[in-house]
């Protein structure tokens, strides 16, 4: 009852912000993302009678208490419920990028955990079922259960059975599409997205605008992806990101994930674009800026980013694959 899985993070082009059901993790709106090939979590899990409690070790550090451990144990309880297996588990994970700094570590984390854990207990799920299970761990994990361009359909039902991920296009559909993740800070964020979105739905006067305009953004992104219309996809993603941050900024108390470096990169991108370099940005619940561009412009954008002092690291990502099982166990 041991298995290992690898899953890639995803970055939303059209964001999800706000839930309609906290327990079942059902979103207020659908979202669209790109699975990224170079931001991965590897997870090995073992259910065994010899374990007298659930343990979770991430990047060599054991979480003895706190939100991370609680989230993993809650997920393991779900898997025990589905499988009827009562054993405790040891979970060891490794991220190849900084955790919890707005880089979607929970997305790849819960996608990898869901695949490894179900395999370990002998349950085979298709990608739709896997995405519904991963959703219970973290909303964005729903989308990491498929490769390429992915939509998480919000669903309408109260039981969540119609809230899952579907693939809009495989990774091979648009191999020139790039997302450059800049890392400006690895400090853990103060407001989790889970807590932040509850507060936004409750208090932001902009939240109604967010919901009123989301369908239009989703439609433009779907069309742009299928037609490989870069300007349409990237422009819509940038505006959608700014709208999400407008709801965060106008939350009481205000949620500001940006740092001075975030704004510095935004300004630079706007300037490059004026000069004819097609680059756009998107930002999640953290300070890192992701630059959206095409392969032909990567080296020029990378050079320009390297000249910005606050950029500590740049990770260049292409469209990535669905989660995979692996024989290389971490313990
Ligand atoms: O995966 P969660 O539930 O922590 O939420 C993540 C939300 C954003 O990253 C800000 C947007 C998104 O759609 O991924």
Coordinates of C-alpha atoms and ligand atoms in Angstrom, one line a residue:
X1 CA 0.0 0.0 0.0
X2 CA 2.7 2.4 -1.1
X3 CA 2.7 4.6 -4.2
X4 CA 4.3 7.7 -5.6
X5 CA 2.9 10.3 -7.9
X6 CA 4.2 13.5 -9.6
X7 CA 1.9 16.4 -10.4
X8 CA 2.5 19.8 -11.9
X9 CA 1.3 23.1 -10.6
X10 CA -1.1 25.2 -12.6
X11 CA -1.5 28.9 -12.9
X12 CA -5.0 30.3 -13.6
X13 CA -5.5 32.5 -16.7
X14 CA -9.1 33.1 -15.5
X15 CA -9.0 32.9 -11.7
X16 CA -11.2 31.3 -9.1
X17 CA -11.8 33.5 -6.0
X18 CA -14.6 32.7 -3.6
X19 CA -16.5 29.6 -2.6
X20 CA -20.2 28.7 -2.5
X21 CA -19.6 25.8 -0.2
X22 CA -16.6 25.7 2.2
X23 CA -16.7 22.1 3.1
X24 CA -17.1 20.6 -0.4
X25 CA -14.9 23.3 -1.8
X26 CA -17.3 24.5 -4.5
X27 CA -16.4 27.7 -6.2
X28 CA -18.5 30.7 -7.0
X29 CA -17.1 30.8 -10.6
X30 CA -15.5 28.6 -13.2
X31 CA -11.8 29.1 -13.9
X32 CA -9.3 28.3 -16.6
X33 CA -5.6 27.4 -16.1
X34 CA -2.4 26.2 -17.7
X35 CA -0.7 23.2 -16.2
X36 CA 3.0 24.0 -16.0
X37 CA 5.7 21.5 -16.8
X38 CA 8.4 22.8 -14.5
X39 CA 6.7 23.3 -11.1
X40 CA 6.2 19.9 -9.7
X41 CA 5.4 18.1 -6.5
X42 CA 6.4 14.4 -6.0
X43 CA 4.6 12.6 -3.2
X44 CA 5.1 9.1 -1.8
X45 CA 2.5 7.7 0.5
X46 CA 2.4 4.5 2.5
X47 CA -0.7 3.2 4.4
X48 CA 0.5 0.6 7.0
X49 CA -0.5 -0.7 10.3
X50 CA 3.0 0.1 11.6
X51 CA 2.2 3.8 11.4
X52 CA 0.4 4.8 14.6
X53 CA -0.4 8.3 13.3
X54 CA -0.5 10.2 10.0
X55 CA 2.8 12.0 9.3
X56 CA 3.6 14.6 6.7
X57 CA 7.1 15.6 5.7
X58 CA 7.5 18.3 3.0
X59 CA 11.0 19.1 1.7
X60 CA 12.6 17.3 4.6
X61 CA 10.6 19.1 7.3
X62 CA 8.0 17.3 9.3
X63 CA 4.8 19.2 10.1
X64 CA 4.0 18.1 13.6
X65 CA 0.9 20.4 13.9
X66 CA -0.7 23.3 12.1
X67 CA -2.8 23.9 8.9
X68 CA -0.6 21.9 6.6
X69 CA -0.8 18.7 8.6
X70 CA -4.5 19.3 9.2
X71 CA -5.1 19.6 5.5
X72 CA -3.3 16.4 4.7
X73 CA -5.0 14.5 7.5
X74 CA -8.4 15.7 6.4
X75 CA -7.6 14.4 2.9
X76 CA -6.4 11.1 4.2
X77 CA -9.6 10.7 6.1
X78 CA -11.5 11.2 2.9
X79 CA -9.5 8.5 1.2
X80 CA -9.9 6.1 4.2
X81 CA -13.7 6.8 4.0
X82 CA -13.8 6.0 0.3
X83 CA -11.6 2.9 0.5
X84 CA -12.6 1.5 3.8
X85 CA -9.0 1.2 4.8
X86 CA -8.3 2.4 8.3
X87 CA -4.5 2.4 8.4
X88 CA -2.6 5.6 9.2
X89 CA -0.2 6.9 6.5
X90 CA 3.2 8.3 6.1
X91 CA 3.3 11.1 3.4
X92 CA 6.6 12.5 2.1
X93 CA 6.5 15.3 -0.5
X94 CA 9.1 17.3 -2.4
X95 CA 8.4 20.5 -4.3
X96 CA 10.9 21.8 -6.8
X97 CA 9.8 25.4 -6.0
X98 CA 9.2 27.6 -2.9
X99 CA 6.1 26.5 -1.0
X100 CA 3.1 28.8 -0.2
X101 CA 4.4 32.0 -1.8
X102 CA 1.7 32.3 -4.4
X103 CA 3.1 29.5 -6.6
X104 CA 0.2 27.1 -6.4
X105 CA 2.0 24.5 -4.3
X106 CA -1.3 23.3 -2.9
X107 CA -2.5 22.6 -6.4
X108 CA 0.3 20.2 -7.4
X109 CA 0.5 19.0 -3.8
X110 CA -3.1 17.8 -3.5
X111 CA -3.2 16.5 -7.1
X112 CA -0.1 14.3 -6.3
X113 CA -1.4 13.3 -3.0
X114 CA -4.8 12.3 -4.4
X115 CA -3.3 10.2 -7.2
X116 CA -0.7 8.5 -5.0
X117 CA -3.1 7.8 -2.1
X118 CA -5.8 6.3 -4.3
X119 CA -3.3 4.1 -6.1
X120 CA -1.9 3.0 -2.7
X121 CA -5.3 1.9 -1.5
X122 CA -6.1 0.2 -4.9
X123 CA -8.7 2.6 -6.3
X124 CA -8.5 3.7 -9.9
X125 CA -10.1 7.1 -10.7
X126 CA -10.5 8.7 -14.0
X127 CA -9.3 12.3 -14.3
X128 CA -12.8 13.7 -13.6
X129 CA -13.1 11.7 -10.4
X130 CA -9.5 12.5 -9.4
X131 CA -10.2 16.2 -9.9
X132 CA -13.2 16.0 -7.6
X133 CA -11.2 14.3 -4.9
X134 CA -8.2 16.8 -5.3
X135 CA -10.8 19.7 -5.1
X136 CA -11.5 18.7 -1.5
X137 CA -7.9 19.5 -0.6
X138 CA -7.5 22.7 -2.4
X139 CA -9.6 24.4 -5.1
X140 CA -6.9 25.0 -7.6
X141 CA -5.8 21.3 -7.2
X142 CA -8.9 20.4 -9.2
X143 CA -7.2 21.8 -12.3
X144 CA -3.8 20.1 -11.7
X145 CA -5.4 16.7 -12.4
X146 CA -5.1 17.4 -16.2
X147 CA -2.4 18.6 -18.5
X148 CA -2.5 21.5 -20.9
X149 CA -5.3 24.1 -20.8
X150 CA -7.9 23.1 -18.2
X151 CA -11.3 24.4 -17.1
X152 CA -12.7 23.8 -13.7
X153 CA -16.4 23.9 -14.2
X154 CA -18.0 25.3 -11.1
X155 CA -21.1 23.2 -11.3
X156 CA -24.5 24.0 -9.9
X157 CA -25.4 21.0 -7.7
X158 CA -25.2 21.2 -3.9
X159 CA -23.3 17.9 -3.7
X160 CA -20.5 19.0 -5.9
X161 CA -20.8 16.1 -8.4
X162 CA -20.8 18.5 -11.4
X163 CA -17.8 20.5 -10.1
X164 CA -14.7 19.0 -11.8
X165 CA -11.9 19.7 -14.3
X166 CA -12.1 19.2 -18.1
X167 CA -9.3 19.6 -20.5
X168 CA -9.8 22.4 -23.1
X169 CA -6.7 21.6 -25.0
X170 CA -3.7 19.1 -24.6
X171 CA -0.2 20.4 -23.8
X172 CA 0.8 19.7 -27.4
X173 CA -2.0 22.0 -28.8
X174 CA 0.0 25.2 -28.2
X175 CA 3.6 24.2 -27.5
X176 CA 4.8 27.8 -28.0
X177 CA 2.8 29.2 -25.0
X178 CA 5.1 30.2 -22.1
X179 CA 4.7 31.3 -18.5
X180 CA 7.7 32.8 -16.8
X181 CA 7.5 32.8 -13.1
X182 CA 9.5 35.4 -11.3
X183 CA 10.3 34.9 -7.7
X184 CA 10.7 38.1 -5.7
X185 CA 10.1 36.8 -2.3
X186 CA 9.9 33.3 -0.6
X187 CA 8.3 34.7 2.6
X188 CA 5.2 32.7 3.5
X189 CA 2.0 34.8 2.9
X190 CA 0.2 36.2 5.9
X191 CA -3.4 35.6 4.6
X192 CA -4.1 32.2 3.1
X193 CA -6.2 32.1 0.0
X194 CA -8.8 30.1 1.9
X195 CA -9.3 32.7 4.6
X196 CA -8.8 35.6 2.1
X197 CA -11.6 34.6 -0.2
X198 CA -14.1 34.1 2.6
X199 CA -13.5 37.6 3.6
X200 CA -13.7 39.0 0.1
X201 CA -17.1 37.3 -0.6
X202 CA -18.4 38.8 2.6
X203 CA -17.1 42.4 2.4
X204 CA -15.8 43.5 -1.0
X205 CA -18.2 45.8 -2.9
X206 CA -16.3 44.7 -6.1
X207 CA -17.2 41.1 -5.7
X208 CA -20.5 41.5 -7.6
X209 CA -18.6 43.0 -10.6
X210 CA -16.3 40.0 -10.5
X211 CA -19.2 37.6 -10.8
X212 CA -21.0 39.7 -13.3
X213 CA -18.1 39.8 -15.7
X214 CA -16.5 36.4 -15.3
X215 CA -18.5 34.5 -18.0
X216 CA -17.3 37.0 -20.6
X217 CA -13.7 36.5 -19.5
X218 CA -14.1 32.7 -19.6
X219 CA -15.7 32.8 -23.1
X220 CA -12.8 35.0 -24.4
X221 CA -10.2 32.7 -22.9
X222 CA -11.8 29.5 -24.2
X223 CA -12.0 31.0 -27.7
X224 CA -8.5 32.4 -27.6
X225 CA -7.0 29.0 -26.5
X226 CA -8.8 27.0 -29.1
X227 CA -7.9 29.5 -31.9
X228 CA -4.4 30.0 -30.5
X229 CA -5.0 33.7 -30.4
X230 CA -2.3 34.8 -28.0
X231 CA -3.3 38.5 -27.6
X232 CA -6.9 37.5 -26.8
X233 CA -5.8 34.9 -24.1
X234 CA -3.1 37.0 -22.5
X235 CA -5.0 40.3 -22.5
X236 CA -8.1 38.6 -21.0
X237 CA -5.9 36.9 -18.4
X238 CA -4.2 40.2 -17.3
X239 CA -7.5 42.0 -17.0
X240 CA -9.0 39.1 -15.1
X241 CA -6.1 39.1 -12.7
X242 CA -6.4 42.8 -12.0
X243 CA -10.1 42.4 -11.3
X244 CA -9.4 39.6 -8.8
X245 CA -6.9 41.8 -7.1
X246 CA -9.4 44.7 -7.1
X247 CA -11.7 42.5 -5.0
X248 CA -8.9 41.6 -2.7
X249 CA -7.8 45.3 -2.2
X250 CA -11.4 46.3 -1.4
X251 CA -11.9 43.5 1.1
X252 CA -12.2 44.6 4.8
X253 CA -9.6 44.4 6.2
X254 CA -7.8 45.0 2.9
X255 CA -5.8 42.1 1.4
X256 CA -2.7 43.2 -0.4
X257 CA -0.5 40.4 -1.7
X258 CA 1.7 42.7 -3.8
X259 CA 5.1 43.9 -2.8
X260 CA 7.0 46.9 -4.3
X261 CA 8.8 44.4 -6.5
X262 CA 5.5 43.1 -7.9
X263 CA 4.5 46.6 -9.0
X264 CA 8.0 47.2 -10.4
X265 CA 7.6 44.1 -12.7
X266 CA 4.1 45.1 -13.7
X267 CA 5.3 48.6 -14.8
X268 CA 8.2 47.0 -16.7
X269 CA 5.9 44.7 -18.6
X270 CA 3.5 47.6 -19.5
X271 CA 6.5 49.5 -20.8
X272 CA 7.9 46.6 -22.8
X273 CA 4.5 46.1 -24.4
X274 CA 4.4 49.8 -25.5
X275 CA 7.7 49.1 -27.2
X276 CA 6.2 46.2 -29.1
X277 CA 7.3 43.2 -26.9
X278 CA 4.2 41.1 -26.4
X279 CA 4.2 40.2 -22.7
X280 CA 1.4 40.2 -20.2
X281 CA 1.2 39.4 -16.5
X282 CA -0.9 37.4 -14.0
X283 CA -0.5 37.2 -10.2
X284 CA -2.1 34.9 -7.7
X285 CA -2.5 35.2 -3.9
X286 CA 1.2 36.2 -3.4
X287 CA 3.8 38.7 -4.7
X288 CA 5.2 36.7 -7.6
X289 CA 4.5 37.9 -11.1
X290 CA 4.0 35.4 -13.9
X291 CA 4.8 36.7 -17.4
X292 CA 2.7 35.3 -20.2
X293 CA 4.4 35.2 -23.6
X294 CA 5.3 33.1 -26.6
X295 CA 8.5 31.1 -27.1
X296 CA 9.9 33.5 -29.6
X297 CA 10.1 36.3 -27.0
X298 CA 11.4 34.2 -24.0
X299 CA 15.1 35.1 -24.2
X300 CA 14.5 38.8 -24.6
X301 CA 12.0 38.9 -21.7
X302 CA 14.3 36.7 -19.6
X303 CA 17.2 39.1 -20.2
X304 CA 15.1 42.1 -19.2
X305 CA 13.8 40.4 -16.1
X306 CA 17.4 39.6 -15.0
X307 CA 18.1 43.3 -15.1
X308 CA 15.4 43.9 -12.4
X309 CA 17.2 43.7 -9.1
X310 CA 14.3 42.4 -7.1
X311 CA 13.8 39.4 -9.4
X312 CA 15.6 36.6 -7.5
X313 CA 14.7 33.7 -9.7
X314 CA 13.0 33.0 -13.1
X315 CA 11.4 29.7 -13.9
X316 CA 10.4 29.2 -17.5
X317 CA 7.4 26.9 -17.9
X318 CA 5.7 25.3 -20.9
X319 CA 2.3 23.6 -21.0
X320 CA 2.7 20.5 -18.8
X321 CA 1.3 17.0 -18.5
X322 CA -1.4 15.3 -16.3
X323 CA -0.2 13.8 -13.0
X324 CA 1.8 10.5 -13.4
X325 CA 2.6 7.6 -11.2
X326 CA 6.2 6.8 -10.6
X327 CA 8.3 3.9 -9.3
X328 CA 10.8 6.1 -7.6
X329 CA 9.6 6.3 -4.1
X330 CA 10.9 9.0 -1.8
X331 CA 11.3 6.6 1.1
Ligands
LIG1 O1 -6.3 26.6 -4.4 P1 -6.8 27.6 -3.4 O2 -8.1 27.2 -2.9 O3 -5.8 27.9 -2.4 O4 -7.1 29.0 -4.2 C1 -6.2 29.6 -5.1 C2 -6.8 30.8 -5.7 C3 -5.9 31.6 -6.7 O5 -4.6 30.9 -6.9 C4 -5.6 33.0 -6.3 C5 -6.6 31.6 -8.1 C6 -6.7 30.4 -8.9 O6 -7.7 30.2 -9.6 O7 -5.8 29.5 -8.8

